[in-house]
């Protein structure tokens, strides 16, 4: 008997009125604990697919299944992190992270404080736990959003270009942090990006999309090429550069063919 897939897109299509975002049935299985990047041009449908996984949109046809059951409205199992910062300015870093557990009734208040402290440390903000958001950088505020989502108990992180508004150095720092968190916490992650280098550095697996309507152009096993451990030295390696360049060439060739 085949095991039940962890997260599955089963013959999913999506239309907004007459606009087809996902026209042909979309099928994809994501195992538990895998970091998957959705890579493709702006407007191709990758964010819509992520939003459907989170329950913010519903498929026109087909189903998205979590451990065999159709997903419903947003819940604690699926946490979302967007490009815009989402911290409460009147709460400290620690209080912002605690807020993510406000409606949990399955753990004691003391356990909530312990979890908050753990995830504040995990994202490297222990010394800023009592600081307010206007006293920390944009990159740190994005770490707060990630810590709050993790502390809430989310099994799946759905991340829509969360580092897109950051400068290059902050973006690189948070990419390293996210990869470290993934190695320690083993969350299942869908990370939406149009940045090839970001996808190659972060993901275990890259799903490359065509322009809208969304079709899978390639399903790439990054770990098989670069291994599971990633750091800044990985990014500077000849192997990383060669792999990134091969994906860029694939995208350019496909774009030239579609434009012809």
Short mmCIF file of C-alpha atoms in Angstrom, two decimals:
data_model
loop_
_atom_site.label_atom_id
_atom_site.label_comp_id
_atom_site.label_asym_id
_atom_site.label_seq_id
_atom_site.Cartn_x
_atom_site.Cartn_y
_atom_site.Cartn_z
CA UNK A 1 0.00 0.00 0.00
CA UNK A 2 1.39 3.39 -1.03
CA UNK A 3 1.88 5.91 1.81
CA UNK A 4 -0.37 8.96 1.74
CA UNK A 5 1.51 11.97 0.27
CA UNK A 6 2.18 14.77 2.74
CA UNK A 7 1.17 17.77 0.59
CA UNK A 8 -0.40 17.14 -2.80
CA UNK A 9 -1.73 19.31 -5.60
CA UNK A 10 -4.15 16.95 -7.39
CA UNK A 11 -5.39 18.05 -10.84
CA UNK A 12 -5.66 21.68 -9.70
CA UNK A 13 -6.82 24.44 -12.04
CA UNK A 14 -7.61 28.08 -11.25
CA UNK A 15 -9.49 30.79 -13.11
CA UNK A 16 -10.36 34.32 -12.04
CA UNK A 17 -13.35 35.03 -14.25
CA UNK A 18 -12.12 34.48 -17.81
CA UNK A 19 -8.45 34.68 -16.78
CA UNK A 20 -6.85 31.24 -16.54
CA UNK A 21 -3.97 31.27 -14.05
CA UNK A 22 -3.63 27.48 -13.89
CA UNK A 23 -5.31 26.15 -17.03
CA UNK A 24 -4.09 22.57 -17.37
CA UNK A 25 -4.48 20.25 -14.36
CA UNK A 26 -1.54 20.84 -12.02
CA UNK A 27 -0.12 17.86 -10.13
CA UNK A 28 2.66 17.98 -7.55
CA UNK A 29 3.63 16.05 -4.40
CA UNK A 30 5.77 17.67 -1.70
CA UNK A 31 7.18 15.33 0.98
CA UNK A 32 7.24 16.36 4.63
CA UNK A 33 10.28 18.48 5.51
CA UNK A 34 11.21 19.42 1.95
CA UNK A 35 12.16 22.99 0.98
CA UNK A 36 10.59 23.66 -2.42
CA UNK A 37 11.11 26.85 -4.42
CA UNK A 38 8.47 27.91 -6.94
CA UNK A 39 10.55 29.72 -9.57
CA UNK A 40 9.11 31.61 -12.50
CA UNK A 41 8.37 35.01 -14.05
CA UNK A 42 6.11 37.52 -12.33
CA UNK A 43 2.44 36.78 -12.90
CA UNK A 44 2.99 33.15 -13.90
CA UNK A 45 0.69 31.70 -11.21
CA UNK A 46 3.22 30.50 -8.61
CA UNK A 47 1.86 32.79 -5.87
CA UNK A 48 -1.72 31.73 -6.65
CA UNK A 49 -0.74 28.08 -6.18
CA UNK A 50 0.95 28.92 -2.87
CA UNK A 51 -2.12 30.88 -1.71
CA UNK A 52 -4.34 27.91 -2.55
CA UNK A 53 -2.10 25.69 -0.42
CA UNK A 54 -2.60 28.17 2.42
CA UNK A 55 -6.37 28.32 2.01
CA UNK A 56 -6.44 31.98 0.92
CA UNK A 57 -7.74 30.94 -2.53
CA UNK A 58 -9.62 27.83 -3.64
CA UNK A 59 -9.03 25.76 -6.78
CA UNK A 60 -11.54 26.05 -9.62
CA UNK A 61 -11.19 22.28 -10.07
CA UNK A 62 -9.13 19.61 -8.33
CA UNK A 63 -7.93 19.47 -4.74
CA UNK A 64 -5.00 20.35 -2.54
CA UNK A 65 -4.56 17.63 0.05
CA UNK A 66 -2.64 17.65 3.33
CA UNK A 67 -2.02 14.09 4.51
CA UNK A 68 -4.90 12.95 2.33
CA UNK A 69 -7.50 15.52 3.49
CA UNK A 70 -8.53 18.57 1.44
CA UNK A 71 -7.12 21.78 2.91
CA UNK A 72 -9.64 24.27 4.23
CA UNK A 73 -9.38 27.91 5.32
CA UNK A 74 -6.08 29.13 6.80
CA UNK A 75 -5.10 27.37 10.00
CA UNK A 76 -2.15 27.00 12.38
CA UNK A 77 -0.64 24.11 10.42
CA UNK A 78 0.12 26.43 7.51
CA UNK A 79 1.97 29.65 8.33
CA UNK A 80 2.46 32.44 5.82
CA UNK A 81 5.24 35.00 5.48
CA UNK A 82 4.86 37.74 2.89
CA UNK A 83 7.17 40.37 1.41
CA UNK A 84 5.77 43.18 3.56
CA UNK A 85 6.74 43.28 7.23
CA UNK A 86 3.90 42.25 9.53
CA UNK A 87 4.85 43.16 13.08
CA UNK A 88 2.79 45.04 15.64
CA UNK A 89 4.65 48.28 16.52
CA UNK A 90 3.23 48.46 20.06
CA UNK A 91 4.59 44.99 20.95
CA UNK A 92 8.20 44.01 21.57
CA UNK A 93 9.94 41.38 19.46
CA UNK A 94 9.16 38.73 22.08
CA UNK A 95 5.53 39.86 22.39
CA UNK A 96 5.11 39.79 18.61
CA UNK A 97 6.26 36.18 18.58
CA UNK A 98 3.99 35.34 21.51
CA UNK A 99 1.05 36.83 19.62
CA UNK A 100 1.33 34.01 17.09
CA UNK A 101 0.27 31.61 19.86
CA UNK A 102 -2.50 33.80 21.28
CA UNK A 103 -5.34 31.43 20.38
CA UNK A 104 -3.58 28.16 21.18
CA UNK A 105 -5.36 26.35 24.00
CA UNK A 106 -3.26 23.18 23.87
CA UNK A 107 -0.20 24.62 25.66
CA UNK A 108 0.27 26.55 28.90
CA UNK A 109 1.28 30.20 29.03
CA UNK A 110 4.66 29.17 30.44
CA UNK A 111 5.16 26.87 27.43
CA UNK A 112 4.24 29.71 25.10
CA UNK A 113 6.95 31.88 26.68
CA UNK A 114 9.47 29.05 26.31
CA UNK A 115 8.55 28.57 22.64
CA UNK A 116 8.77 32.31 21.98
CA UNK A 117 12.22 32.49 23.56
CA UNK A 118 13.35 29.44 21.55
CA UNK A 119 12.31 30.87 18.19
CA UNK A 120 13.60 34.36 18.98
CA UNK A 121 16.98 32.70 19.59
CA UNK A 122 16.62 30.56 16.48
CA UNK A 123 16.30 33.62 14.22
CA UNK A 124 19.20 35.36 15.98
CA UNK A 125 17.24 38.05 17.84
CA UNK A 126 17.75 37.06 21.50
CA UNK A 127 19.50 40.33 22.35
CA UNK A 128 16.62 42.30 20.79
CA UNK A 129 13.79 40.37 22.50
CA UNK A 130 12.66 43.44 24.50
CA UNK A 131 13.06 45.88 21.59
CA UNK A 132 10.15 47.39 19.67
CA UNK A 133 9.96 47.00 15.87
CA UNK A 134 10.83 50.66 15.23
CA UNK A 135 14.17 50.04 16.98
CA UNK A 136 15.30 47.19 14.74
CA UNK A 137 16.11 46.90 11.04
CA UNK A 138 13.82 45.75 8.26
CA UNK A 139 15.66 42.46 8.03
CA UNK A 140 15.17 41.88 11.75
CA UNK A 141 11.45 42.66 11.45
CA UNK A 142 11.22 39.98 8.77
CA UNK A 143 12.95 37.57 11.15
CA UNK A 144 10.26 38.41 13.71
CA UNK A 145 7.58 37.41 11.19
CA UNK A 146 9.35 34.11 10.55
CA UNK A 147 9.80 33.43 14.29
CA UNK A 148 6.11 34.20 14.96
CA UNK A 149 5.02 31.76 12.25
CA UNK A 150 7.34 29.04 13.55
CA UNK A 151 6.30 29.57 17.17
CA UNK A 152 2.62 29.29 16.23
CA UNK A 153 3.34 25.64 15.47
CA UNK A 154 3.07 25.80 11.70
CA UNK A 155 4.18 22.59 10.01
CA UNK A 156 4.29 24.26 6.60
CA UNK A 157 5.79 27.66 5.81
CA UNK A 158 4.38 29.43 2.75
CA UNK A 159 6.71 32.28 1.83
CA UNK A 160 5.90 34.75 -0.94
CA UNK A 161 9.13 36.55 -1.91
CA UNK A 162 9.71 37.45 1.76
CA UNK A 163 13.14 38.98 1.10
CA UNK A 164 12.23 40.86 -2.07
CA UNK A 165 12.19 44.32 -0.50
CA UNK A 166 15.52 43.96 1.30
CA UNK A 167 18.92 45.21 0.20
CA UNK A 168 21.39 42.65 -1.13
CA UNK A 169 23.34 42.17 2.12
CA UNK A 170 20.26 41.74 4.32
CA UNK A 171 18.73 39.41 1.76
CA UNK A 172 21.84 37.23 1.79
CA UNK A 173 21.94 37.18 5.60
CA UNK A 174 18.31 36.08 5.86
CA UNK A 175 18.76 33.44 3.19
CA UNK A 176 21.57 31.94 5.28
CA UNK A 177 19.38 32.17 8.41
CA UNK A 178 16.43 30.51 6.70
CA UNK A 179 18.57 27.67 5.43
CA UNK A 180 19.95 27.17 8.96
CA UNK A 181 16.44 27.20 10.46
CA UNK A 182 15.32 24.64 7.91
CA UNK A 183 18.21 22.34 8.80
CA UNK A 184 17.38 22.59 12.52
CA UNK A 185 13.59 22.64 12.47
CA UNK A 186 12.77 20.56 9.35
CA UNK A 187 9.69 22.49 8.31
CA UNK A 188 8.05 21.93 4.94
CA UNK A 189 8.53 25.13 2.96
CA UNK A 190 7.11 26.51 -0.28
CA UNK A 191 9.15 29.57 -1.21
CA UNK A 192 7.96 31.73 -4.11
CA UNK A 193 10.65 33.65 -6.00
CA UNK A 194 11.66 34.84 -9.46
CA UNK A 195 15.34 34.97 -8.43
CA UNK A 196 17.29 31.97 -9.78
CA UNK A 197 20.25 32.41 -7.42
CA UNK A 198 17.96 32.62 -4.39
CA UNK A 199 16.11 29.46 -5.44
CA UNK A 200 19.33 27.52 -6.01
CA UNK A 201 20.83 28.57 -2.67
CA UNK A 202 17.74 27.88 -0.55
CA UNK A 203 15.82 24.98 -2.01
CA UNK A 204 16.10 21.22 -1.86
CA UNK A 205 13.99 21.20 -5.01
CA UNK A 206 13.03 23.81 -7.60
CA UNK A 207 9.78 23.78 -9.55
CA UNK A 208 10.28 25.99 -12.62
CA UNK A 209 7.12 27.50 -14.08
CA UNK A 210 6.29 28.74 -17.55
CA UNK A 211 4.65 32.13 -18.04
CA UNK A 212 0.90 32.16 -17.26
CA UNK A 213 -0.97 29.91 -17.33
CA UNK A 214 1.27 27.98 -14.95
CA UNK A 215 2.87 24.81 -16.27
CA UNK A 216 5.80 22.92 -14.74
CA UNK A 217 8.74 23.49 -17.06
CA UNK A 218 11.24 21.59 -14.88
CA UNK A 219 11.42 19.78 -11.53
CA UNK A 220 15.02 20.06 -10.31
CA UNK A 221 16.66 18.17 -7.43
CA UNK A 222 19.08 20.75 -6.04
CA UNK A 223 20.29 18.60 -3.14
CA UNK A 224 21.53 15.95 -5.57
CA UNK A 225 23.86 18.57 -7.09
CA UNK A 226 24.84 20.84 -4.18
CA UNK A 227 24.13 18.69 -1.12
CA UNK A 228 21.95 19.60 1.86
CA UNK A 229 24.44 21.86 3.66
CA UNK A 230 24.61 25.42 2.27
CA UNK A 231 26.60 28.43 3.42
CA UNK A 232 28.26 31.45 1.84
CA UNK A 233 31.12 29.27 0.66
CA UNK A 234 28.60 27.24 -1.33
CA UNK A 235 27.47 30.41 -3.06
CA UNK A 236 31.02 31.24 -4.11
CA UNK A 237 31.78 27.77 -5.45
CA UNK A 238 32.28 26.93 -9.13
CA UNK A 239 29.67 24.17 -8.79
CA UNK A 240 27.03 26.66 -7.57
CA UNK A 241 27.85 29.11 -10.37
CA UNK A 242 27.68 26.37 -13.01
CA UNK A 243 24.36 25.04 -11.71
CA UNK A 244 22.78 28.49 -11.45
CA UNK A 245 23.97 29.35 -14.97
CA UNK A 246 22.51 26.13 -16.40
CA UNK A 247 19.07 27.05 -15.02
CA UNK A 248 19.36 30.60 -16.35
CA UNK A 249 20.22 29.26 -19.81
CA UNK A 250 17.25 26.91 -19.65
CA UNK A 251 14.93 29.80 -18.80
CA UNK A 252 16.35 32.01 -21.55
CA UNK A 253 16.04 29.28 -24.14
CA UNK A 254 12.43 28.56 -23.17
CA UNK A 255 11.58 32.27 -23.20
CA UNK A 256 13.14 32.69 -26.67
CA UNK A 257 11.15 29.70 -27.95
CA UNK A 258 7.88 31.05 -26.54
CA UNK A 259 8.56 34.54 -27.94
CA UNK A 260 9.39 33.27 -31.44
#
